[in-house]
Structure formats: C-alpha cells, structure tokens
GROMACS .gro file of C-alpha atoms in nm:
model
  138
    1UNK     CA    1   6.704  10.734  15.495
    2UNK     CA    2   6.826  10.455  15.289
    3UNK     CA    3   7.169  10.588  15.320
    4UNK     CA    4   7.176  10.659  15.657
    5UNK     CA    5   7.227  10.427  15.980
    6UNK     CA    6   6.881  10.391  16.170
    7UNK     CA    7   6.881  10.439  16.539
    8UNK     CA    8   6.686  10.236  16.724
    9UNK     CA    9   6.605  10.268  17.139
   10UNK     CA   10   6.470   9.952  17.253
   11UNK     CA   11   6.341   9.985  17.542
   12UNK     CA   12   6.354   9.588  17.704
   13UNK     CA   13   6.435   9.449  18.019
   14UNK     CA   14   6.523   9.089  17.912
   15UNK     CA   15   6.868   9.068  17.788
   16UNK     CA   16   6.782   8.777  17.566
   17UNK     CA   17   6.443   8.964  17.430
   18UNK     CA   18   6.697   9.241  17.310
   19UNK     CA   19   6.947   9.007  17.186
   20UNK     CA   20   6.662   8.816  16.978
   21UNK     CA   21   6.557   9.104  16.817
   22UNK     CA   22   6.935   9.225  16.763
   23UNK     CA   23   6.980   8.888  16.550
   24UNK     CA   24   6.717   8.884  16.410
   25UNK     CA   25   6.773   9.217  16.246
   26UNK     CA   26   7.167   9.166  16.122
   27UNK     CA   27   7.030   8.821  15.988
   28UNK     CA   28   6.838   9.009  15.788
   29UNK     CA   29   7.149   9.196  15.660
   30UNK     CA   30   7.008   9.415  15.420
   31UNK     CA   31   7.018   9.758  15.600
   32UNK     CA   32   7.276   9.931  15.835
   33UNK     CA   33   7.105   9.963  16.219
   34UNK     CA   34   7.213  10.048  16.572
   35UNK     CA   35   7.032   9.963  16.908
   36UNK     CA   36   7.074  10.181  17.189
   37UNK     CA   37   6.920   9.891  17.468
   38UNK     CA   38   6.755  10.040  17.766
   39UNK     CA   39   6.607   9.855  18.073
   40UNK     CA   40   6.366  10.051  18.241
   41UNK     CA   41   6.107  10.340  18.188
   42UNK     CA   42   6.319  10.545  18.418
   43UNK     CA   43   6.622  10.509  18.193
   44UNK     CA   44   6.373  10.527  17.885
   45UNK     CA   45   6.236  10.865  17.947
   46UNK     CA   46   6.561  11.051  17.933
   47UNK     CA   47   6.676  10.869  17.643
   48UNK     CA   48   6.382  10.971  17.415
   49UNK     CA   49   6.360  11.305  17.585
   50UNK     CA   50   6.705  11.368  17.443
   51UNK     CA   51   6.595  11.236  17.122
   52UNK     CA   52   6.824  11.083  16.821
   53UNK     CA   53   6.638  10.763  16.724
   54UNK     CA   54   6.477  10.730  16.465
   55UNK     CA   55   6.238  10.398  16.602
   56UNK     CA   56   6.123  10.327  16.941
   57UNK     CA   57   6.036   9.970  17.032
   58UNK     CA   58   5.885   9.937  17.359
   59UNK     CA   59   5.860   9.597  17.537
   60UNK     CA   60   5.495   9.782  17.806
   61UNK     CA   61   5.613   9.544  18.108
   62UNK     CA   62   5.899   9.691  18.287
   63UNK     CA   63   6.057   9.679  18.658
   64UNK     CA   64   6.004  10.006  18.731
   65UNK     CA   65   5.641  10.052  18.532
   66UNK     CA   66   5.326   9.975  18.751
   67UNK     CA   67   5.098   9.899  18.433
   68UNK     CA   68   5.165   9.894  18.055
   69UNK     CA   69   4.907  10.173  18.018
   70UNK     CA   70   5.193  10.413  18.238
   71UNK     CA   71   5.454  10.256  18.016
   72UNK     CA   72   5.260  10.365  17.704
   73UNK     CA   73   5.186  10.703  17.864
   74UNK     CA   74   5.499  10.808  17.978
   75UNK     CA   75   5.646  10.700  17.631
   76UNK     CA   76   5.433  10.873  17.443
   77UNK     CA   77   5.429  11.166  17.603
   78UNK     CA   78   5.827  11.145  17.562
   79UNK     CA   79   5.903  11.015  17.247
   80UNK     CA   80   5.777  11.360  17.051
   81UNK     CA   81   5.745  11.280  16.671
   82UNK     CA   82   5.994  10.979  16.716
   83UNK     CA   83   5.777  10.678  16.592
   84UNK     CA   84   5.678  10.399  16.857
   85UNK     CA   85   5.633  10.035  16.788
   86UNK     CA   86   5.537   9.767  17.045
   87UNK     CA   87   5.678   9.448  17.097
   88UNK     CA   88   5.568   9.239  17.384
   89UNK     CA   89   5.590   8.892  17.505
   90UNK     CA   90   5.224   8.901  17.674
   91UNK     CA   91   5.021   9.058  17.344
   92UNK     CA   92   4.761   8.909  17.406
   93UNK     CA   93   4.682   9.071  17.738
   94UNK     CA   94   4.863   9.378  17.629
   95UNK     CA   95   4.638   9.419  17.366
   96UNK     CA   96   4.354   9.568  17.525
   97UNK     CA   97   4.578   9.831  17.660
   98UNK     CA   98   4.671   9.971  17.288
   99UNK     CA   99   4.442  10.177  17.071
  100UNK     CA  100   4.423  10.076  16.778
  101UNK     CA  101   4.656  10.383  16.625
  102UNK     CA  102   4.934  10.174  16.814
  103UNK     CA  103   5.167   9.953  16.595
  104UNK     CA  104   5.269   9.628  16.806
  105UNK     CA  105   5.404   9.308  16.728
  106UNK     CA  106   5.392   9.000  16.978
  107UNK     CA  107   5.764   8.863  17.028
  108UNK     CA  108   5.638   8.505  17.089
  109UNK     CA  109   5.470   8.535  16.742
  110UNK     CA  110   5.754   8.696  16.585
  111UNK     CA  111   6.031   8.463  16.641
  112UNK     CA  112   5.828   8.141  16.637
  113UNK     CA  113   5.997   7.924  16.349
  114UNK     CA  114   5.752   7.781  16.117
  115UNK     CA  115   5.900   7.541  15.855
  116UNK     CA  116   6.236   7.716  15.862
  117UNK     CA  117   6.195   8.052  15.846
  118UNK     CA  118   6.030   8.322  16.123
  119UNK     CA  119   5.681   8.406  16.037
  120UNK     CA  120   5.742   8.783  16.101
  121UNK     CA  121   6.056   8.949  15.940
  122UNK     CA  122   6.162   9.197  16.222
  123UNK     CA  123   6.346   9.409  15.995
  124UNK     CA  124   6.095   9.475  15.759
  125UNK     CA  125   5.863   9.579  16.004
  126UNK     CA  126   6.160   9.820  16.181
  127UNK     CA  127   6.232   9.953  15.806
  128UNK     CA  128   5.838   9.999  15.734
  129UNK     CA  129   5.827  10.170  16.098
  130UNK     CA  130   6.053  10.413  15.984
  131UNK     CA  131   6.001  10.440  15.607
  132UNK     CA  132   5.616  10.527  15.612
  133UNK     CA  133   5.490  10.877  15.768
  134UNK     CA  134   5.157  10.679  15.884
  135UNK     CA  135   5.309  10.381  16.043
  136UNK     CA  136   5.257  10.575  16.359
  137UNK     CA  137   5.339  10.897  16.504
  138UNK     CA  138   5.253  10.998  16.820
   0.00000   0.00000   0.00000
C-alpha cells in the first residue's frame, strides 16, 4: 500500500469538518491520499456499495439519518470488508452508540491545538486504519 494512493470516502455533512480533516492530512505530507466527500447516508450507501476506498470515515449525525445507531447500521452493512473509522463532533454522546470493536476519534479532540501542535495526528490514525488487518473490519 505504501506505493499506492489511499482512497478515502468521508462521509461528512459540514463542509468545514471535511476541509479540517483534508488539511490536516496534506499537512502531514508524508503519504499520497484522496477524499471522495459525501454529505448524506443516502449518497453514502451507494458510494461504498460500489466500493473503491480503501478507509471509510463516518461523521454518525447526518441530515438524512434519524439516529447514529441507523448511520452505523446502514454503513456497516454497506461498507463490506472496507474498514470504518468514526469521527464525530458529539463523541461523547456518540459513544454509547459504538461497540467497542468500533474505531472512532472525536473531531473536537483531534484538532484542538495544545502548545503548537494537534494532540491527535489524523494521518497516522488514517495510515494505521488502513495499514493494520485488526484496526477494524466489519
């Protein structure tokens, strides 16, 4: 893989959420990446049905999504071998929705600048995501 572009499907409805993450990655610079940004569930579900990525990341609260359990659901039931990992704004309430199989990071912790620097490297969580078999599967 370390030759090859990663793929990436974020699902996100927040244009700036997206873009974070997007930056946050190419500052990072050390490994080639595209994002394929989706804004719904709806949209979502046809994207990782046709498959191609090599990462999911799933914001759970979307427009068209009653509760983040669906979200989680309908992803995982879509998203065949492709590996998912969680990134959402409201973690902590979130949380209790996740088992604890499911890989998440919260986005206010993750680009929350602490002397400098972000206290969560994005990438290397993205690259671990993708690099280790037992990251998660589902």
């Amino acid at each position: 893989m370390a030759n090859q572009a990663l793929h990436v499907l974020h699902v996100e409805d927040d244009f700036a959420d997206a873009m974070l993450v997007q930056q946050a990655v190419c500052e990072a610079g050390d490994f080639d990446i595209s994002f394929e940004v989706v804004r719904t569930l709806r949209e979502a579900k046809l994207r990782m049905q046709a498959g191609g990525f090599d990462l999911i990341l799933l914001d759970l609260r979307l427009p068209d999504s009653v509760h983040p359990t669906e979200t989680l659901e309908v992803a995982r039931s879509s998203a065949g071998a492709t590996p998912l990992l969680v990134l959402s704004g409201s973690m902590a309430v979130d949380r209790e929705h996740l088992g604890e199989e499911i890989a998440s990071l919260d986005k206010n912790a993750s680009f929350k600048v602490e002397r400098g620097r972000k206290s969560v490297n994005i990438a290397q969580v993205i690259r671990n995501a993708v690099a280790t078999e037992d990251f998660l599967s589902i």
